[in-house]
Amino acid sequence: MSIITASRVFLKRALGDSETSTVARILEDQEGEVSSSPEDRHWKLNKNQLIITVDIQPTENVLFECNEELQELGLQIEDVPEVIIVEGLAECSDVCRLIADRLAADLGGITRGAEQCS
């Protein structure tokens, strides 16, 4: 059984078209094969035979998964309308963390207890 790693970026505002193109650009910079859903809310990066997924979800849809982390950060659900979840096997945890950090920095999100400003 494989262990899944996930990094979350809590967003202070919902993403529009220009921000979703930023997500796509950051994934394309990873030198792998990138595919996306028609509505640009889900991406799959195939890099070195490992698959990393990136999902943008309304916070209320993933509250069960991230409620503890929100509390640790001192955030309320009203503070973060959307969450970006970067997920992959444990073998790609460094890449997931790198992607999440870049997303937080470029999109002004909050991750790993630190607010990133662009």
XYZ file of C-alpha atoms in Angstrom:
118
model
C 0.000 0.000 0.000
C 1.407 3.373 -0.988
C 1.405 6.399 1.255
C -0.117 9.567 -0.182
C 1.299 12.974 0.676
C -0.720 16.165 0.382
C 0.193 19.819 0.624
C -2.500 22.459 0.915
C -2.558 26.106 -0.082
C -5.332 28.116 1.541
C -6.483 30.940 -0.712
C -7.765 34.285 0.526
C -9.888 34.719 -2.595
C -11.430 32.438 -5.199
C -9.319 31.907 -8.286
C -10.236 33.418 -11.625
C -9.020 32.568 -15.115
C -5.696 34.415 -14.826
C -4.854 32.634 -11.577
C -5.715 29.215 -12.983
C -3.326 29.924 -15.865
C -0.673 30.570 -13.197
C -1.358 27.097 -11.773
C -0.937 25.570 -15.247
C 2.311 27.512 -15.830
C 3.820 26.360 -12.527
C 2.986 22.738 -13.363
C 4.398 23.057 -16.880
C 7.642 24.358 -15.340
C 8.035 20.944 -13.658
C 9.166 19.316 -16.934
C 6.560 16.607 -17.046
C 3.389 15.865 -18.955
C 0.507 18.060 -17.750
C -3.184 17.519 -18.411
C -6.141 19.462 -17.054
C -9.881 19.168 -16.712
C -12.023 21.207 -19.105
C -12.960 23.622 -16.306
C -9.308 24.070 -15.162
C -9.941 23.003 -11.553
C -8.011 19.718 -11.687
C -4.560 19.013 -13.144
C -2.448 15.915 -13.404
C 1.340 16.069 -13.692
C 3.140 12.922 -14.819
C 6.805 13.397 -13.946
C 9.365 10.600 -13.942
C 6.573 7.998 -13.927
C 5.039 9.552 -10.800
C 1.644 11.266 -10.833
C 0.933 14.439 -8.909
C -2.569 15.874 -8.856
C -3.565 19.467 -8.164
C -7.181 20.220 -7.264
C -8.874 23.518 -6.493
C -11.787 22.924 -4.155
C -14.191 25.164 -2.253
C -13.093 24.995 1.381
C -16.457 23.654 2.546
C -15.975 20.616 0.256
C -12.722 19.595 1.992
C -13.337 20.955 5.490
C -13.188 17.492 7.067
C -9.701 16.931 5.600
C -8.226 20.310 6.507
C -10.165 21.582 9.527
C -7.324 20.837 11.950
C -4.806 22.649 9.758
C -7.135 25.655 9.447
C -7.423 25.790 13.239
C -3.633 25.589 13.659
C -3.277 28.533 11.283
C -5.967 30.484 13.113
C -8.147 30.635 9.993
C -11.904 30.421 9.700
C -13.676 28.868 6.722
C -14.847 32.385 5.782
C -11.170 33.473 5.509
C -10.343 30.969 2.772
C -12.960 30.373 0.081
C -10.810 27.851 -1.803
C -8.042 25.356 -1.133
C -5.475 24.022 -3.580
C -4.548 20.428 -2.781
C -1.302 19.087 -4.235
C -1.217 15.317 -3.839
C 1.054 12.453 -4.813
C 2.812 9.365 -3.538
C 5.287 9.780 -0.700
C 8.111 9.415 -3.233
C 7.187 12.813 -4.688
C 6.640 14.699 -1.421
C 9.493 17.128 -2.201
C 7.970 17.988 -5.584
C 4.505 18.396 -4.022
C 5.923 20.751 -1.387
C 7.831 22.738 -4.043
C 4.688 23.102 -6.170
C 2.600 24.149 -3.138
C 5.207 26.721 -2.093
C 5.334 28.208 -5.600
C 1.541 28.306 -5.803
C 1.332 30.045 -2.424
C 3.976 32.594 -3.407
C 2.493 33.352 -6.837
C -1.148 33.377 -5.722
C -0.795 35.036 -2.311
C -1.952 31.946 -0.458
C -1.207 30.497 2.970
C 0.653 27.242 3.400
C 2.656 25.478 6.104
C 1.801 28.212 8.595
C 3.334 31.039 6.582
C 1.606 33.634 4.460
C 3.237 34.059 1.079
C 3.131 37.435 -0.620
C 3.809 38.035 -4.285
